[in-house]
């Protein structure tokens, strides 16, 4: 027999949260946070209770995209109360390092704060917790995937070959750590980067293709001004694709959970 794979630490459930979805990418600059924010807002607008955890330690842009100026407050028993914005419960690394000050931490410190955000924040009862991962395949991603009972991951890419190459690495990271891949999203489709690469890559890797999102100045402006397009509702032209994505992701999450079967939580 060959060597056995190393034992992974148990992925302890987080009470009250039905689906935990990580949004990742192989490289920066593909619009991963824009997708995560508008996906969370679309799910919330469709009647779901949603939390958004910004775990992008080196580029925590969620507060800017949601127009958040408040700071989280302490709760009972050393807990943290999330900030609310547009109906979402939000926690972000940006609250620890606001403005342009860089966050320079080593791996163990990052692991500790990410776990605190997951398990010490008073998320309450949520249908979905969306986690915006840092780009790439580093310490924070490994820590989260090894310790969090993810429903699955969403990989964001542009149609460019460089982005697709890195997207394949992100898919491989999820698979290597035995986390489900809900699928690939092609962002900035039909732009100077071309189109169709995301779907082709999904087919090559045997994962679902979740859809295409176009490149539009209104989407960028919404993120820059704290008013993401999804807050304007499904009838808004630029918001509609995010609602389509939200329904597709919700369907994939339900399929994956049904396949895994019920989770039994043993308490003292």
Coordinates of C-alpha atoms in Angstrom, one line a residue:
X1 CA 0.0 0.0 0.0
X2 CA 1.1 3.6 -0.7
X3 CA 1.4 6.3 1.9
X4 CA -1.9 7.4 3.5
X5 CA -3.0 11.0 3.1
X6 CA -2.3 13.1 6.2
X7 CA -5.2 13.4 8.6
X8 CA -7.0 16.7 8.4
X9 CA -8.4 18.4 11.6
X10 CA -12.1 17.9 12.0
X11 CA -14.3 20.5 10.3
X12 CA -16.5 21.6 13.1
X13 CA -20.0 22.8 12.1
X14 CA -20.9 26.5 12.8
X15 CA -24.2 26.5 14.6
X16 CA -27.1 28.2 12.8
X17 CA -25.6 28.4 9.3
X18 CA -27.1 26.2 6.6
X19 CA -24.7 26.8 3.7
X20 CA -21.1 28.1 3.7
X21 CA -19.8 29.1 0.3
X22 CA -16.3 30.3 -0.4
X23 CA -15.6 32.6 -3.4
X24 CA -12.0 32.3 -4.6
X25 CA -9.8 32.9 -7.6
X26 CA -6.4 31.8 -8.8
X27 CA -5.2 35.4 -9.2
X28 CA -6.2 38.9 -8.3
X29 CA -7.9 41.4 -10.5
X30 CA -10.6 39.1 -11.8
X31 CA -13.5 40.8 -9.9
X32 CA -13.8 38.1 -7.2
X33 CA -14.9 40.5 -4.5
X34 CA -17.4 42.1 -6.8
X35 CA -18.9 38.7 -7.5
X36 CA -18.9 37.8 -3.8
X37 CA -20.6 41.0 -2.7
X38 CA -23.3 41.0 -5.4
X39 CA -23.9 37.3 -5.0
X40 CA -24.5 37.8 -1.3
X41 CA -26.8 40.8 -1.9
X42 CA -28.8 38.9 -4.6
X43 CA -29.3 35.9 -2.3
X44 CA -30.5 38.3 0.4
X45 CA -32.9 40.1 -2.0
X46 CA -34.3 36.6 -2.9
X47 CA -35.4 36.2 0.7
X48 CA -32.4 34.5 2.2
X49 CA -30.7 35.4 5.5
X50 CA -27.1 36.1 4.4
X51 CA -23.7 36.8 6.1
X52 CA -20.6 38.0 4.3
X53 CA -17.1 37.3 5.7
X54 CA -14.3 39.2 4.0
X55 CA -11.3 37.0 4.6
X56 CA -9.2 38.7 1.9
X57 CA -6.5 39.7 4.3
X58 CA -4.3 41.7 1.9
X59 CA -7.1 43.4 -0.1
X60 CA -10.2 43.7 2.2
X61 CA -12.4 45.7 -0.1
X62 CA -15.8 44.7 1.1
X63 CA -16.3 47.7 3.5
X64 CA -15.7 50.1 0.6
X65 CA -17.9 48.1 -1.8
X66 CA -20.8 48.1 0.8
X67 CA -20.2 51.7 1.9
X68 CA -19.5 50.6 5.5
X69 CA -17.9 53.2 7.8
X70 CA -18.9 51.6 11.1
X71 CA -16.8 49.3 13.3
X72 CA -18.0 46.0 14.8
X73 CA -18.8 46.1 18.5
X74 CA -18.1 43.5 21.2
X75 CA -20.9 41.2 22.3
X76 CA -21.4 39.0 25.3
X77 CA -18.7 36.5 26.3
X78 CA -15.9 37.9 24.1
X79 CA -18.1 37.6 20.9
X80 CA -18.1 40.1 18.1
X81 CA -21.3 41.7 16.6
X82 CA -21.2 41.9 12.8
X83 CA -21.9 45.2 11.0
X84 CA -25.1 45.3 9.0
X85 CA -25.2 46.7 5.5
X86 CA -28.0 46.4 2.9
X87 CA -29.5 43.6 5.0
X88 CA -26.3 41.6 5.2
X89 CA -24.3 40.7 8.3
X90 CA -20.7 41.6 7.5
X91 CA -17.3 41.0 9.1
X92 CA -14.1 42.1 7.3
X93 CA -10.4 42.1 7.7
X94 CA -10.7 45.7 6.7
X95 CA -12.2 46.5 10.1
X96 CA -8.8 45.6 11.6
X97 CA -6.7 47.7 9.2
X98 CA -8.9 50.5 7.8
X99 CA -7.6 52.8 5.1
X100 CA -4.4 52.3 3.2
X101 CA -2.4 50.8 6.1
X102 CA -1.1 47.4 5.0
X103 CA -1.8 44.3 7.0
X104 CA 1.5 42.5 7.6
X105 CA 0.8 39.3 9.6
X106 CA 2.4 35.8 9.5
X107 CA 0.4 32.6 8.9
X108 CA -0.4 31.6 12.5
X109 CA -1.8 35.1 13.3
X110 CA -3.9 35.0 10.2
X111 CA -5.2 31.6 11.1
X112 CA -6.2 32.8 14.5
X113 CA -8.1 35.9 13.4
X114 CA -9.9 34.0 10.6
X115 CA -11.1 31.3 13.1
X116 CA -12.2 34.1 15.4
X117 CA -14.2 35.7 12.6
X118 CA -15.8 32.4 11.8
X119 CA -16.6 31.2 15.4
X120 CA -16.7 34.3 17.6
X121 CA -18.9 36.5 15.4
X122 CA -22.5 36.4 16.4
X123 CA -23.8 35.4 12.9
X124 CA -27.1 34.1 14.2
X125 CA -29.3 31.9 12.0
X126 CA -28.2 32.3 8.4
X127 CA -29.2 30.5 5.2
X128 CA -25.9 31.4 3.6
X129 CA -22.5 32.6 4.8
X130 CA -20.5 33.8 1.8
X131 CA -16.7 34.0 2.4
X132 CA -14.6 36.2 0.1
X133 CA -11.2 34.4 0.0
X134 CA -7.9 36.0 -0.8
X135 CA -6.7 35.3 -4.4
X136 CA -4.4 32.4 -4.9
X137 CA -3.7 29.3 -2.8
X138 CA -2.0 30.5 0.4
X139 CA -2.2 30.1 4.2
X140 CA -5.6 31.7 4.7
X141 CA -7.2 29.6 2.0
X142 CA -5.7 26.4 3.4
X143 CA -6.7 27.2 7.0
X144 CA -10.3 27.9 6.0
X145 CA -10.7 24.9 3.8
X146 CA -9.1 22.5 6.3
X147 CA -11.2 23.7 9.3
X148 CA -14.5 25.0 7.9
X149 CA -17.4 22.7 6.9
X150 CA -17.8 24.4 3.5
X151 CA -20.7 23.5 1.3
X152 CA -18.5 24.3 -1.6
X153 CA -16.4 26.8 -3.5
X154 CA -17.0 29.2 -6.4
X155 CA -14.0 30.0 -8.5
X156 CA -14.0 33.3 -10.4
X157 CA -12.0 33.8 -13.5
X158 CA -11.8 36.1 -16.6
X159 CA -11.7 34.5 -20.0
X160 CA -7.9 35.3 -20.5
X161 CA -5.6 32.3 -20.7
X162 CA -3.5 33.6 -17.8
X163 CA -6.5 33.8 -15.5
X164 CA -7.8 30.4 -16.6
X165 CA -4.5 28.8 -15.8
X166 CA -4.6 30.2 -12.3
X167 CA -8.3 29.3 -12.0
X168 CA -7.4 25.6 -12.7
X169 CA -5.0 25.8 -9.7
X170 CA -7.8 27.2 -7.5
X171 CA -10.1 24.4 -8.5
X172 CA -7.3 21.9 -7.8
X173 CA -6.8 23.5 -4.3
X174 CA -10.4 22.9 -3.4
X175 CA -10.3 19.3 -4.8
X176 CA -7.0 18.4 -3.1
X177 CA -8.4 19.5 0.3
X178 CA -11.6 17.5 -0.4
X179 CA -13.9 20.6 -0.6
X180 CA -16.6 20.6 -3.2
X181 CA -16.4 22.9 -6.2
X182 CA -19.8 24.4 -6.9
X183 CA -18.5 25.7 -10.2
X184 CA -16.6 28.3 -12.2
X185 CA -17.9 31.8 -12.9
X186 CA -16.5 33.7 -16.0
X187 CA -16.4 37.4 -15.1
X188 CA -15.7 40.3 -17.5
X189 CA -17.0 38.1 -20.3
X190 CA -17.1 39.5 -23.8
X191 CA -14.6 42.2 -23.0
X192 CA -11.0 42.6 -24.3
X193 CA -10.3 39.2 -22.6
X194 CA -12.7 37.4 -24.9
X195 CA -15.3 34.9 -23.8
X196 CA -16.0 31.2 -23.4
X197 CA -12.8 30.2 -21.6
X198 CA -14.5 29.7 -18.3
X199 CA -17.1 27.3 -19.7
X200 CA -14.3 25.4 -21.6
X201 CA -12.2 25.1 -18.5
X202 CA -15.1 23.9 -16.4
X203 CA -15.8 21.2 -18.9
X204 CA -12.2 20.2 -19.0
X205 CA -12.0 19.9 -15.2
X206 CA -15.4 18.2 -14.8
X207 CA -17.0 20.9 -12.7
X208 CA -20.1 23.0 -13.2
X209 CA -20.1 26.2 -15.2
X210 CA -22.1 28.8 -13.2
X211 CA -22.4 31.4 -15.9
X212 CA -21.0 34.5 -17.5
X213 CA -20.9 38.1 -16.1
X214 CA -20.1 41.0 -18.4
X215 CA -17.7 43.8 -17.9
X216 CA -19.6 47.1 -17.4
X217 CA -18.6 50.5 -16.0
X218 CA -21.8 50.7 -13.9
X219 CA -20.8 47.6 -11.9
X220 CA -17.4 49.0 -11.2
X221 CA -18.8 52.4 -10.2
X222 CA -21.3 50.7 -7.9
X223 CA -18.5 48.9 -6.0
X224 CA -16.4 52.1 -5.8
X225 CA -19.3 54.1 -4.3
X226 CA -20.7 51.6 -1.9
X227 CA -23.8 50.9 -3.9
X228 CA -23.3 47.5 -5.6
X229 CA -25.7 46.9 -8.5
X230 CA -27.5 44.0 -6.8
X231 CA -29.1 46.4 -4.4
X232 CA -31.2 47.8 -7.2
X233 CA -33.0 44.5 -7.7
X234 CA -33.4 41.9 -10.4
X235 CA -35.1 44.2 -12.8
X236 CA -32.0 46.3 -13.1
X237 CA -30.1 45.4 -16.3
X238 CA -26.7 45.1 -14.7
X239 CA -28.0 43.4 -11.6
X240 CA -30.0 40.7 -13.3
X241 CA -27.0 38.4 -14.1
X242 CA -26.1 38.3 -10.4
X243 CA -29.6 37.1 -9.5
X244 CA -29.3 34.4 -12.1
X245 CA -25.9 33.4 -10.6
X246 CA -27.5 33.4 -7.1
X247 CA -30.2 31.0 -8.1
X248 CA -27.6 28.7 -9.8
X249 CA -25.3 28.7 -6.8
X250 CA -28.2 28.0 -4.5
X251 CA -29.3 25.1 -6.6
X252 CA -25.7 23.7 -6.7
X253 CA -25.4 24.2 -2.9
X254 CA -28.6 22.2 -2.3
X255 CA -27.5 19.4 -4.7
X256 CA -24.1 19.1 -2.9
X257 CA -25.7 19.1 0.5
X258 CA -28.3 16.5 -0.5
X259 CA -25.4 14.3 -1.8
X260 CA -23.5 14.7 1.5
X261 CA -26.5 13.8 3.5
X262 CA -27.5 15.2 6.9
X263 CA -24.9 16.4 9.4
X264 CA -25.1 15.0 12.9
X265 CA -23.8 17.4 15.6
X266 CA -23.0 15.8 18.9
X267 CA -23.2 18.1 21.9
X268 CA -22.4 17.5 25.5

